[in-house]
Tab-separated table of C-alpha atoms in Angstrom:
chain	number	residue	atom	x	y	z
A	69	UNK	CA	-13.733	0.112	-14.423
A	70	UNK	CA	-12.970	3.631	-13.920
A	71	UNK	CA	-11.187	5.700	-16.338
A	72	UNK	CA	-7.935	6.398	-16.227
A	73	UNK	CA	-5.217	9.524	-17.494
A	74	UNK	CA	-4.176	7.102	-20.112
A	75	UNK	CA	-6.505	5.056	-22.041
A	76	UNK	CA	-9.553	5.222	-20.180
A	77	UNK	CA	-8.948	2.541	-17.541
A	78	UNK	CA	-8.267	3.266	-13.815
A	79	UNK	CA	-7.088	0.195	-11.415
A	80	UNK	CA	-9.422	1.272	-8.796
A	81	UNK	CA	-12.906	-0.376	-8.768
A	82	UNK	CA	-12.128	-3.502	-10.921
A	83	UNK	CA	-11.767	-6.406	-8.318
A	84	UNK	CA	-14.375	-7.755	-6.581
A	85	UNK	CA	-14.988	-6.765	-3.436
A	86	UNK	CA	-14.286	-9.656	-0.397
A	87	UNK	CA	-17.050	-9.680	1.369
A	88	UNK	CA	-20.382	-7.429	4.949
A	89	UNK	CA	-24.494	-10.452	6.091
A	90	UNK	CA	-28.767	-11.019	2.654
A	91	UNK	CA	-29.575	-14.341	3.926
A	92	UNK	CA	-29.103	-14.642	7.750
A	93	UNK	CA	-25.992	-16.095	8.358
A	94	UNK	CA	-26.763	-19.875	8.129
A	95	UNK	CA	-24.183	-20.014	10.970
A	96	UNK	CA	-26.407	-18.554	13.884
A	97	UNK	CA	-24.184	-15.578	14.150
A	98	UNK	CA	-25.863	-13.485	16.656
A	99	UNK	CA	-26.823	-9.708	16.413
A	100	UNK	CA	-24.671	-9.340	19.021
A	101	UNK	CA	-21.913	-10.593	17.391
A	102	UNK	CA	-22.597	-9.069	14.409
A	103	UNK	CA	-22.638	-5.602	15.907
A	104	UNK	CA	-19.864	-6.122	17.691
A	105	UNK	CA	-17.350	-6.869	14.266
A	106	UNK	CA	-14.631	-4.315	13.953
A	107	UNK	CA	-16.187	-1.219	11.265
A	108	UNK	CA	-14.987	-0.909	7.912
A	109	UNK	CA	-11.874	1.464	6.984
A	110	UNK	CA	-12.929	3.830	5.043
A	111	UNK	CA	-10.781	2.892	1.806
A	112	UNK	CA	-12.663	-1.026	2.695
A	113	UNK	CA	-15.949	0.742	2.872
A	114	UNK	CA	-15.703	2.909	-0.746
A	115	UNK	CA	-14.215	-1.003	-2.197
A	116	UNK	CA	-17.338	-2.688	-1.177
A	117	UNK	CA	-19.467	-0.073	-2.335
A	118	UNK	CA	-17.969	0.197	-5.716
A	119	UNK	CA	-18.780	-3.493	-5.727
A	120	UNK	CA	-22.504	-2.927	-5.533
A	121	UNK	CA	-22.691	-2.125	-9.306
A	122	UNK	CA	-23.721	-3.961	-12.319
A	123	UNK	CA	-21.119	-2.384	-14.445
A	124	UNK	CA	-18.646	-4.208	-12.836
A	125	UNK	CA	-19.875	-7.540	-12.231
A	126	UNK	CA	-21.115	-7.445	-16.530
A	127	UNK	CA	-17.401	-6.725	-16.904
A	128	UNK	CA	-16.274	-9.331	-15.113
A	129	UNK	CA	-18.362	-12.175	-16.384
A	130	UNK	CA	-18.534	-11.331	-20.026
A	131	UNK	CA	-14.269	-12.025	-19.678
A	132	UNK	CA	-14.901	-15.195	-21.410
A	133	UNK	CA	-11.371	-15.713	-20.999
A	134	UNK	CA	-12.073	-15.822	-17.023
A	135	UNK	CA	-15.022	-17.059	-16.426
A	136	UNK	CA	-14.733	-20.043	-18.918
A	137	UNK	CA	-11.163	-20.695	-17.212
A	138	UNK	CA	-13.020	-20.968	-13.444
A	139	UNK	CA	-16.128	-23.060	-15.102
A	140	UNK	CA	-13.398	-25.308	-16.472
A	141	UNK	CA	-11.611	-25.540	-13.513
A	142	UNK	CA	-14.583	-26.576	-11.323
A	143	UNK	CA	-15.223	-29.250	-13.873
A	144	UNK	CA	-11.477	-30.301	-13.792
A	145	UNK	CA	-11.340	-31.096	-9.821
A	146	UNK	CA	-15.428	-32.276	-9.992
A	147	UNK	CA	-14.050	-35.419	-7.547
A	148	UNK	CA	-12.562	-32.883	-5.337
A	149	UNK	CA	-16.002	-30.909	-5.365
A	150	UNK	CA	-18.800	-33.410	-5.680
A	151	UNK	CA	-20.074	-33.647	-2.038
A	152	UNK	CA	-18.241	-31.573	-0.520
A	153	UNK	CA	-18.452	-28.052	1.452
A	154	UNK	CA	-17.465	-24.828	-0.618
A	155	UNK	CA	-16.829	-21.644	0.370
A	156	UNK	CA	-16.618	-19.097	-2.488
A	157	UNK	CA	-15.122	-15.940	-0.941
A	158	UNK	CA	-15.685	-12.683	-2.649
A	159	UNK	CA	-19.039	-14.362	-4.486
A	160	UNK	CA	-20.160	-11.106	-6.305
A	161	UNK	CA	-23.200	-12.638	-8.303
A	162	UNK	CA	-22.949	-16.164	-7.064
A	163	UNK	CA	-21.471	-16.817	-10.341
A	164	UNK	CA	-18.830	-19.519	-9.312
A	165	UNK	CA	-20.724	-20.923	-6.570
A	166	UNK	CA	-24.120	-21.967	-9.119
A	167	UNK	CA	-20.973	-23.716	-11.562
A	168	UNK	CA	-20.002	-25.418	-8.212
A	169	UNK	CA	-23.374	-26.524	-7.126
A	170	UNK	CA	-24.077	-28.048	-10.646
A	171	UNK	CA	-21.091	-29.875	-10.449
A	172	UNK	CA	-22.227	-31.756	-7.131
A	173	UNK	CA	-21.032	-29.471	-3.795
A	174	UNK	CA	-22.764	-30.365	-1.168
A	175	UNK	CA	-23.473	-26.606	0.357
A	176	UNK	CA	-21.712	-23.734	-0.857
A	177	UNK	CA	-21.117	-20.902	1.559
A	178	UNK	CA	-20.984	-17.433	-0.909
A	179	UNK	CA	-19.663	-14.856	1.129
A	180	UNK	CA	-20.036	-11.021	0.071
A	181	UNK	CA	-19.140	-7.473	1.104
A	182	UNK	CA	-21.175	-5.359	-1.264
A	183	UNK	CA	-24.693	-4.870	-1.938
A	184	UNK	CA	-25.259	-7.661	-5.158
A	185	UNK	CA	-25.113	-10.212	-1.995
A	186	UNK	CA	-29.425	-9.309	-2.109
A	187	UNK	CA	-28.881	-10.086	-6.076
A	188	UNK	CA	-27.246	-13.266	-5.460
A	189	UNK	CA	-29.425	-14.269	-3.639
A	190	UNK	CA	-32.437	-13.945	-5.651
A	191	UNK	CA	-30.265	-16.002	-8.428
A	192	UNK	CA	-30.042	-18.771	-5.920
A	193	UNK	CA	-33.411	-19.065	-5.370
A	194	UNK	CA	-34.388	-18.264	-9.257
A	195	UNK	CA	-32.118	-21.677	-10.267
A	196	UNK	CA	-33.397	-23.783	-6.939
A	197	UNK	CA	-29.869	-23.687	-5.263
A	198	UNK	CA	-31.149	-22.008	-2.086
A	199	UNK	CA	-30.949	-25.925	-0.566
A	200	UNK	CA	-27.791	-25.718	-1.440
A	201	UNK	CA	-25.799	-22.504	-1.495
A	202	UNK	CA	-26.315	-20.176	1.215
A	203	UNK	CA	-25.654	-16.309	0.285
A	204	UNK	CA	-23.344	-14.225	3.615
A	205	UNK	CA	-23.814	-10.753	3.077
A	206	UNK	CA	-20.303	-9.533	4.806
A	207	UNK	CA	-16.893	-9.371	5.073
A	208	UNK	CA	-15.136	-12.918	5.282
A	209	UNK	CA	-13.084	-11.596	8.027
A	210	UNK	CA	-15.687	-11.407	10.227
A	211	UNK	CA	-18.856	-13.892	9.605
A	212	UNK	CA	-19.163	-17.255	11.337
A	213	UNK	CA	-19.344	-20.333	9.882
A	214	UNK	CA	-19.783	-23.685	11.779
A	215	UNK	CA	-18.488	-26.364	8.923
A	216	UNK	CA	-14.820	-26.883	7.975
A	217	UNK	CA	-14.779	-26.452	4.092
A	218	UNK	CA	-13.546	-29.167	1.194
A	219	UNK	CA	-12.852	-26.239	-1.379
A	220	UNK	CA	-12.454	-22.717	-1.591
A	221	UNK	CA	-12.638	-20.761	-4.395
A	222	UNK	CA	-11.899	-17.030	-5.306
A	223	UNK	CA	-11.136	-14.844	-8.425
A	224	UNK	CA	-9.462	-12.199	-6.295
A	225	UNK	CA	-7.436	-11.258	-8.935
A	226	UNK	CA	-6.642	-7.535	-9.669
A	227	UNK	CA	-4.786	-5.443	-11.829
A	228	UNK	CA	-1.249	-6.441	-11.996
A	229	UNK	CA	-2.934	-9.575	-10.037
A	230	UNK	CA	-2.463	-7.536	-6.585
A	231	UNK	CA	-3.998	-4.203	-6.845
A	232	UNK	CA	-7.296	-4.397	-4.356
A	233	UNK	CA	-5.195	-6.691	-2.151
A	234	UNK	CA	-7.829	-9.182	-2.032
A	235	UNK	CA	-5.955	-11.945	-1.266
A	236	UNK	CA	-5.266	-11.337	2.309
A	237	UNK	CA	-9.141	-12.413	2.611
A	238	UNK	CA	-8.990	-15.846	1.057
A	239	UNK	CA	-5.791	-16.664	3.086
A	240	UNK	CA	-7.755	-15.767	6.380
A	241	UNK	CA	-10.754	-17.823	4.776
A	242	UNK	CA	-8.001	-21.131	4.188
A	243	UNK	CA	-6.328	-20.617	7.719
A	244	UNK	CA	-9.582	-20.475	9.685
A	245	UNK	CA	-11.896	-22.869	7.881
A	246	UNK	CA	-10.195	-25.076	5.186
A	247	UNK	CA	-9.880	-28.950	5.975
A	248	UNK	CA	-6.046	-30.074	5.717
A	249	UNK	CA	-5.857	-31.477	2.286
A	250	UNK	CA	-8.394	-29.193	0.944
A	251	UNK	CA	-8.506	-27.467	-2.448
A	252	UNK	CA	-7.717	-24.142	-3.216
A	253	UNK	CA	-8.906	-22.436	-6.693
A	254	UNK	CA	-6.820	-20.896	-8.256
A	255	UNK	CA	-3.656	-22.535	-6.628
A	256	UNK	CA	-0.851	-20.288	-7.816
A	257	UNK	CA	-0.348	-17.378	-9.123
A	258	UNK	CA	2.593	-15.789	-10.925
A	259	UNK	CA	3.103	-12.265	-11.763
A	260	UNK	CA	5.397	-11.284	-14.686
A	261	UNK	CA	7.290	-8.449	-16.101
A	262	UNK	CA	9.077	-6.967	-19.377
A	263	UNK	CA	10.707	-4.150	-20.938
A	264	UNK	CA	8.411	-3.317	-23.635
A	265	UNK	CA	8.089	-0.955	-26.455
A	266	UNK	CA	5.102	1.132	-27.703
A	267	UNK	CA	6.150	3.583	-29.852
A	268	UNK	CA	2.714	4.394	-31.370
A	269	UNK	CA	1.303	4.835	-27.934
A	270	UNK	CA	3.790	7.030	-27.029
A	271	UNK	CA	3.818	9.287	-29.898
A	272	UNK	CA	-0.072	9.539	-29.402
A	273	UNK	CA	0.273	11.157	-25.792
A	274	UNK	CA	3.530	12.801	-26.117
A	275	UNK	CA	4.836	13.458	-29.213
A	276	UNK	CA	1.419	14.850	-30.384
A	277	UNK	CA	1.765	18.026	-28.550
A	278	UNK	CA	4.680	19.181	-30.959
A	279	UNK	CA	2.160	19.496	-33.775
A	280	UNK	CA	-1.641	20.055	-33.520
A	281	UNK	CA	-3.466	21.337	-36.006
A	282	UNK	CA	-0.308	23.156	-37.485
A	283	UNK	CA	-0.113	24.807	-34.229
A	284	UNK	CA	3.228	24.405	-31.942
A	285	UNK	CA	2.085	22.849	-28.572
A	286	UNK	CA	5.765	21.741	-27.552
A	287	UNK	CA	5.771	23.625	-24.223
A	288	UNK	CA	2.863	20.645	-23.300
A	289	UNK	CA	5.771	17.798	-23.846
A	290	UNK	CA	7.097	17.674	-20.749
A	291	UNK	CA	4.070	17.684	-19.093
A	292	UNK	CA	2.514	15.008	-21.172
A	293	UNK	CA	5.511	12.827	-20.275
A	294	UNK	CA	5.701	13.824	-16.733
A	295	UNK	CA	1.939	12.754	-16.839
A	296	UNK	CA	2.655	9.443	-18.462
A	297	UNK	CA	5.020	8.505	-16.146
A	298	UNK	CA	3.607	8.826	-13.161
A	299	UNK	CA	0.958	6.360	-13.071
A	300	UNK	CA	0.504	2.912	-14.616
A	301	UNK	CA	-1.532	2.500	-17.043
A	302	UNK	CA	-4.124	-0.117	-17.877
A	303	UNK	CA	-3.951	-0.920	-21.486
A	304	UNK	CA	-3.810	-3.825	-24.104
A	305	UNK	CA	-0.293	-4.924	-25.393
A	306	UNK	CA	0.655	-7.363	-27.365
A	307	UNK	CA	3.487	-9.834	-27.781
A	308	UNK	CA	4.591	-7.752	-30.689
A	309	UNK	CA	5.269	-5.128	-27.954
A	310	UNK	CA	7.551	-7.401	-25.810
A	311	UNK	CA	10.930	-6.633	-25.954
A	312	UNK	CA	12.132	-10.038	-23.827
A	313	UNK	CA	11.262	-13.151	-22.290
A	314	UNK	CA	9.178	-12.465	-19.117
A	315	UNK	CA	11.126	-12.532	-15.474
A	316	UNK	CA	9.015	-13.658	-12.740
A	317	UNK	CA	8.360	-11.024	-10.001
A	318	UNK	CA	6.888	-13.202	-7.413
A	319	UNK	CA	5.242	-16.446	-7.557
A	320	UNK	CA	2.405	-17.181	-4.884
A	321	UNK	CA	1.267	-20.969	-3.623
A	322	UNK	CA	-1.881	-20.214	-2.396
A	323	UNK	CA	-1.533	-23.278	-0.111
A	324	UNK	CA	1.248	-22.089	1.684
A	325	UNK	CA	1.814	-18.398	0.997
A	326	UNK	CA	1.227	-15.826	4.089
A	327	UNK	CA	-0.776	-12.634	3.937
A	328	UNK	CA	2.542	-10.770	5.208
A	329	UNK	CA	4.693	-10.935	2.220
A	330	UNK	CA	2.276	-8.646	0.577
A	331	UNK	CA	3.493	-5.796	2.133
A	332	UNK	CA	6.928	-5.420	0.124
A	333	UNK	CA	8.362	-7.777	-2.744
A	334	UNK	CA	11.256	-6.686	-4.454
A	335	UNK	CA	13.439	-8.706	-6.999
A	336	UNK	CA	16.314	-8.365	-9.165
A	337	UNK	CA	16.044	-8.665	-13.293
A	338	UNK	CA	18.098	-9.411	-15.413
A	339	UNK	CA	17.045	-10.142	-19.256
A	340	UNK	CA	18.246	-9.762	-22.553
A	341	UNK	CA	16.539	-8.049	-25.596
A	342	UNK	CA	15.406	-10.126	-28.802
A	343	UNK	CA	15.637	-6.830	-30.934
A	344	UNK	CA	16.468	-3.005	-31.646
A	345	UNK	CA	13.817	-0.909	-30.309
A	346	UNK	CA	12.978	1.907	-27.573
A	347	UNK	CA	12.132	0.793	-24.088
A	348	UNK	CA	9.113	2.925	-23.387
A	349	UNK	CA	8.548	1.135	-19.955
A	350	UNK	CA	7.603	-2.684	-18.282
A	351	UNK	CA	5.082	-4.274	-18.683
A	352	UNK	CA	3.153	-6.415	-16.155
A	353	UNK	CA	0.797	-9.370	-16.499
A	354	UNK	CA	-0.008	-12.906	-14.716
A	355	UNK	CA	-1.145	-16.343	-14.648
A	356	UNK	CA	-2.835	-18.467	-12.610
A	357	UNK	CA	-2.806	-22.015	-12.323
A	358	UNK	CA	-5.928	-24.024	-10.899
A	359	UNK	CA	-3.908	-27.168	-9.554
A	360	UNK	CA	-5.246	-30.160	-7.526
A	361	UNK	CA	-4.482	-30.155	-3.480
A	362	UNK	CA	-1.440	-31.982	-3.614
A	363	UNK	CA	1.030	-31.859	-6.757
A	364	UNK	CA	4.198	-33.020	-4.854
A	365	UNK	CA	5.744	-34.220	-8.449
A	366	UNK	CA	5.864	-29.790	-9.549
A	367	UNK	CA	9.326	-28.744	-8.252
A	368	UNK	CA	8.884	-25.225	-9.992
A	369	UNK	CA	6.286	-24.517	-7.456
A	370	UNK	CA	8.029	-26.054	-4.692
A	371	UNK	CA	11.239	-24.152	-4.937
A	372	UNK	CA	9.529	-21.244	-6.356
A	373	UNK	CA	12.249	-21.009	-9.045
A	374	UNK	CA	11.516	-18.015	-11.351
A	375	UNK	CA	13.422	-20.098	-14.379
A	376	UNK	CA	11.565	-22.832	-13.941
A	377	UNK	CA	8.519	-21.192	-14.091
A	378	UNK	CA	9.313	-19.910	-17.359
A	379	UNK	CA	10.569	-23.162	-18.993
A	380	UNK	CA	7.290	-24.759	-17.716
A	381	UNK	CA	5.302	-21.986	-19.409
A	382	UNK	CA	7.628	-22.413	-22.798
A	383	UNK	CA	6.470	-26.124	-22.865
A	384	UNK	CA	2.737	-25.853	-21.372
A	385	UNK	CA	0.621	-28.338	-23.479
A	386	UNK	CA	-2.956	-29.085	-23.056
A	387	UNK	CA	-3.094	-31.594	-21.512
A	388	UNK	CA	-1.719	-29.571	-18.101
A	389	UNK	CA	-3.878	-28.223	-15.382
A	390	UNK	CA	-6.642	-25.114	-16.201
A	391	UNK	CA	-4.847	-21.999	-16.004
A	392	UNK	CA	-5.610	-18.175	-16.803
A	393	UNK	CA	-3.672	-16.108	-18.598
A	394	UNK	CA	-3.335	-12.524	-19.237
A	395	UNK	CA	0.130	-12.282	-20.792
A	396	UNK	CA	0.165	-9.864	-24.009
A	397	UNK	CA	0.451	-12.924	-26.565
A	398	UNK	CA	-2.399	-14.394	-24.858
A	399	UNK	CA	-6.311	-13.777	-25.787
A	400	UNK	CA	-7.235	-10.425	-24.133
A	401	UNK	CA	-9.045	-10.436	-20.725
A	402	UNK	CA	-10.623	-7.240	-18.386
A	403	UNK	CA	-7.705	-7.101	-16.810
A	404	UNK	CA	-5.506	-6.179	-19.601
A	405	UNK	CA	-1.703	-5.594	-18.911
A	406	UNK	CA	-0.223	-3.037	-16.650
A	407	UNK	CA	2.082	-0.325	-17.948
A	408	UNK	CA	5.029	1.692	-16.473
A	409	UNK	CA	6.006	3.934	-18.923
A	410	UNK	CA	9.623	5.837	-18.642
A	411	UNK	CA	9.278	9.653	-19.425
A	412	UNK	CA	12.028	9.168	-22.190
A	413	UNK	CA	12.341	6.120	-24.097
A	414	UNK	CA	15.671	4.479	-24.248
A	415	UNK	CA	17.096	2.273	-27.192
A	416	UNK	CA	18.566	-0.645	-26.944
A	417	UNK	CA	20.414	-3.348	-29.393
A	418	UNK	CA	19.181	-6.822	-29.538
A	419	UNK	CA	21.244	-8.998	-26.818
A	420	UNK	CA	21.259	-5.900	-24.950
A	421	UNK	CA	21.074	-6.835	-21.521
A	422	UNK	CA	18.589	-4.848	-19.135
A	423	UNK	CA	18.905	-5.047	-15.608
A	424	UNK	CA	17.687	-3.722	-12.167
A	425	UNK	CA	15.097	-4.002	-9.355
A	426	UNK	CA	11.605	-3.775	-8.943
A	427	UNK	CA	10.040	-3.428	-5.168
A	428	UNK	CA	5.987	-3.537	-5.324
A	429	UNK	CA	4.519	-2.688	-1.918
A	430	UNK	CA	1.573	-1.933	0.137
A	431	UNK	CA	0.620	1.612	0.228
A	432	UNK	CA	0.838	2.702	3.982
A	433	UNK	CA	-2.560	5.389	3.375
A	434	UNK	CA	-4.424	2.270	2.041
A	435	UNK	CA	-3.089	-1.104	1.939
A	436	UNK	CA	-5.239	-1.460	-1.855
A	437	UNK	CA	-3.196	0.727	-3.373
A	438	UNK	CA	0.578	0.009	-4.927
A	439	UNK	CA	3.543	1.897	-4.508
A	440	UNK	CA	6.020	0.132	-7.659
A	441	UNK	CA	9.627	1.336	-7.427
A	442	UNK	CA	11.644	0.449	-10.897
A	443	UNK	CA	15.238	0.434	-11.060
A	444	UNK	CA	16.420	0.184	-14.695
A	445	UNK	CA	20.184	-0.330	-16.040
A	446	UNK	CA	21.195	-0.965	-19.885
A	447	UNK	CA	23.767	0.493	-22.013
A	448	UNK	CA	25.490	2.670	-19.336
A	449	UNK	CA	21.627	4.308	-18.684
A	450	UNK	CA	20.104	4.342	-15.412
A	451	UNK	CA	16.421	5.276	-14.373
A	452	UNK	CA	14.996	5.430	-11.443
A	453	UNK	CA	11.039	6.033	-10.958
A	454	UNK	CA	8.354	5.337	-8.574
A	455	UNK	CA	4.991	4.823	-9.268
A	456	UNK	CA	1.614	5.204	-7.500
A	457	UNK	CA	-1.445	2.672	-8.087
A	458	UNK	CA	-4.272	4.170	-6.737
C-alpha cells in the first residue's frame, strides 16, 4: 500500500491486479492470437505492474481476517468444488487456487496480469499441483480457455470494496466461461456507510496547527482542513466512532449483477444518531458473503432491500454462510475503512436525523479511480463535497 496525505495509506496499489500469459496457456492460444489482444491502457498497465511486488501480496495474505475467511469458504462449498473445474481470476500467488486444489478441484485455471504469475508458478510445482492447477500469465479479458468452469473464485475486493474496479473482470470471467448453476466466491457484496466522529483524529491534523511548539501556526488551518477534505482517507475506525446504524449504499449479487452499474450508483440516506457528537465525515466499509449457487429461500438478496440487509446482519449467527467483514466493530483487516472527512465538523443531538445523497462513480480519466459526491442535511446544515479516489 502506498502512503497516503492522511495516515500513511493511499487506495492506489492495494488490489490485486486481474490478470497478462508463465505457463503456456494450457488452452492452445496461439501467438497469433496472443499478439493480436487489444494493449493495455496505460492506468491497466501501471495496476498490473504494481501487482508484481511482494509487498503487496505479504499484505494481502498475512490479513488473517481474509485469507482465513476464503480458506473457510472453499472448505464450506468442498461438494461444490471437489471435482470440479476452477478458475481463480486475479490469482496473485496462487494462494486460493493451492486451498482449492487440496480441497479436491479437478484443474484450477489461475489467471494473472502481473509479474508473480512466474512466482506462482514455481509454488505450483514446489507443492506438486502443476497436474492440477495451471498458472495464465494475462489479463482474463483476453486468454482462452477451452473448459466451461464449476467455480470461480476472486478476492477482487478494494478499498471501499470498488476502488481498482476489479470486478468488471470476474463478471466477464462468469459470462464467458461459468456453467449455469455454477458457484461464485464471494457471492455478494454489500458496501456500507455512516456519519462518524473522530475528534482525536481531527484535532491531530487540524487543530494542531493553532499551537506548535508555543508557536502560532493558525494561518496553516485552513489548509490542513482543505487538505483533509479532499481525499478519503484510509484509516482504522472503530465502532466507538460510529455515530449510526449503517445504510446500505449498494448491494451486489455477483450472480446476476452487470459490469455497467459500476459506472454511477447514487442513493438516498436517511439515519438517525445514537448520541451527541461532531460529524467529522462518513465512513465506508463492506461485507461479503460466500453463499452457495442457489439460495432461493434469501429474499434480502433477492429484492436487494437495504433494510433487510441490515436486520440480517443484526441477527447473523454462526451457523450462517462464511462471510468477510471489514465494518469498524469488526476485527481489523488491510483494507481498513474509508474516510470522508467534512472540512468543519458539525454537531448533532442524539435522534438527530441526517440525511442526503451519495453518488460513487467511475472516474472518466481512469475507470480505477472514484469520484464520491456527498450530500449531507441535519439540523438546518447542508454540505456539499466531492471527493477524488485516486
Amino acid at each position: 500500500m502506498l502512503p497516503s496525505h492522511l495516515n500513511g495509506h493511499s487506495p492506489l496499489a492495494r488490489r490485486r491486479p486481474r490478470l497478462s500469459a508463465v505457463s503456456p496457456p494450457a488452452t492452445g492460444e496461439s501467438e497469433e492470437a496472443a499478439a493480436a489482444a487489444a494493449p493495455l491502457a496505460e492506468h491497466d498497465r501501471i495496476y498490473f505492474q504494481s501487482y508484481s511486488h511482494i509487498g503487496i501480496h505479504e499484505a494481502m495474505i498475512k490479513d488473517r481476517v481474509r485469507t482465513d475467511a476464503y480458506r473457510s469458504a472453499i472448505m464450506h462449498h468442498q461438494k461444490f468444488i471437489e471435482g470440479k473445474v476452477v478458475m481463480d481470476v486475479g490469482c496473485g500467488t496462487g494462494i486460493l487456487s493451492v486451498f482449492c486444489a487440496r480441497a479436491g478441484a479437478k484443474r484450477v485455471y489461475a489467471v494473472e496480469a502481473s509479474e508473480i504469475a512466474t512466482q506462482a508458478h514455481e509454488i505450483v510445482m514446489a507443492n506438486n499441483l502443476n497436474d492440477k492447477i495451471v498458472i495464465i500469465h494475462g489479463r482474463v479479458e483476453d486468454v482462452e480457455v477451452d473448459d466451461k468452469v464449476d467455480v470461480i473464485i476472486s478476492e477482487w475486493m478494494g478499498y471501499m470494496l470498488l476502488y481498482e474496479s476489479m470486478l468488471p473482470s470476474v463478471l466477464f470471467a462468469r459470462d464467458k466461461w461459468l456453467k449455469p448453476g455454477g458457484l461464485i466466491l464471494p457471492s455478494h457484496a454489500t458496501l456500507f456507510m455512516a456519519p462518524i466522529t473522530n475528534s482525536e483524529r481531527y484535532e491531530s491534523s487540524v487543530d494542531f496547527w493553532s499551537d506548535v511548539y508555543g508557536i502560532n501556526m493558525s494561518a496553516l488551518v485552513p489548509l490542513a482542513k482543505k487538505f483533509a477534505s479532499e481525499e478519503p482517507s484510509i484509516e482504522i475506525i472503530g465502532g466507538e466512532n460510529v455515530l449510526s446504524w449503517p445504510f446500505v449504499v449498494k448491494h451486489i449479487d455477483c450472480y446476476i449483477f452487470k459490469a455497467e452499474e459500476l459506472k454511477s450508483i447514487t442513493t438516498k440516506y436517511k439515519v438517525s444518531s445514537m448520541m451527541l457528537a461532531p460529524i467529522h465525515g462518513f465512513g465506508f466499509w463492506f461485507e461479503v458473503e460466500f453463499n452457495g449457487p442457489s439460495d432461493p429461500s434469501d429474499n434480502s438478496h433477492s429484492v436487494l432491500n437495504p433494510l433487510n440487509i441490515i436486520h440480517k446482519k443484526r441477527r447473523r449467527g454462526s451457523d450462517d454462510a462464511v462471510l468477510l467483514s471489514t465494518a469498524p466493530e469488526d476485527e481489523p483487516t488491510h483494507w481498513h475503512q474509508t474516510i470522508v472527512y467534512f472540512p468543519d465538523p458539525i454537531e448533532v443531538k442524539q435522534d438527530q436525523i441526517i440525511e442526503g445523497s451519495v453518488t460513487v462513480s467511475q472516474s472518466e480519466e481512469n475507470p480505477r479511480f472514484l469520484n464520491i459526491q456527498l450530500d449531507c442535511s441535519t439540523g438546518g446544515q447542508t454540505l456539499v463535497k466531492t471527493y477524488a479516489m485516486r
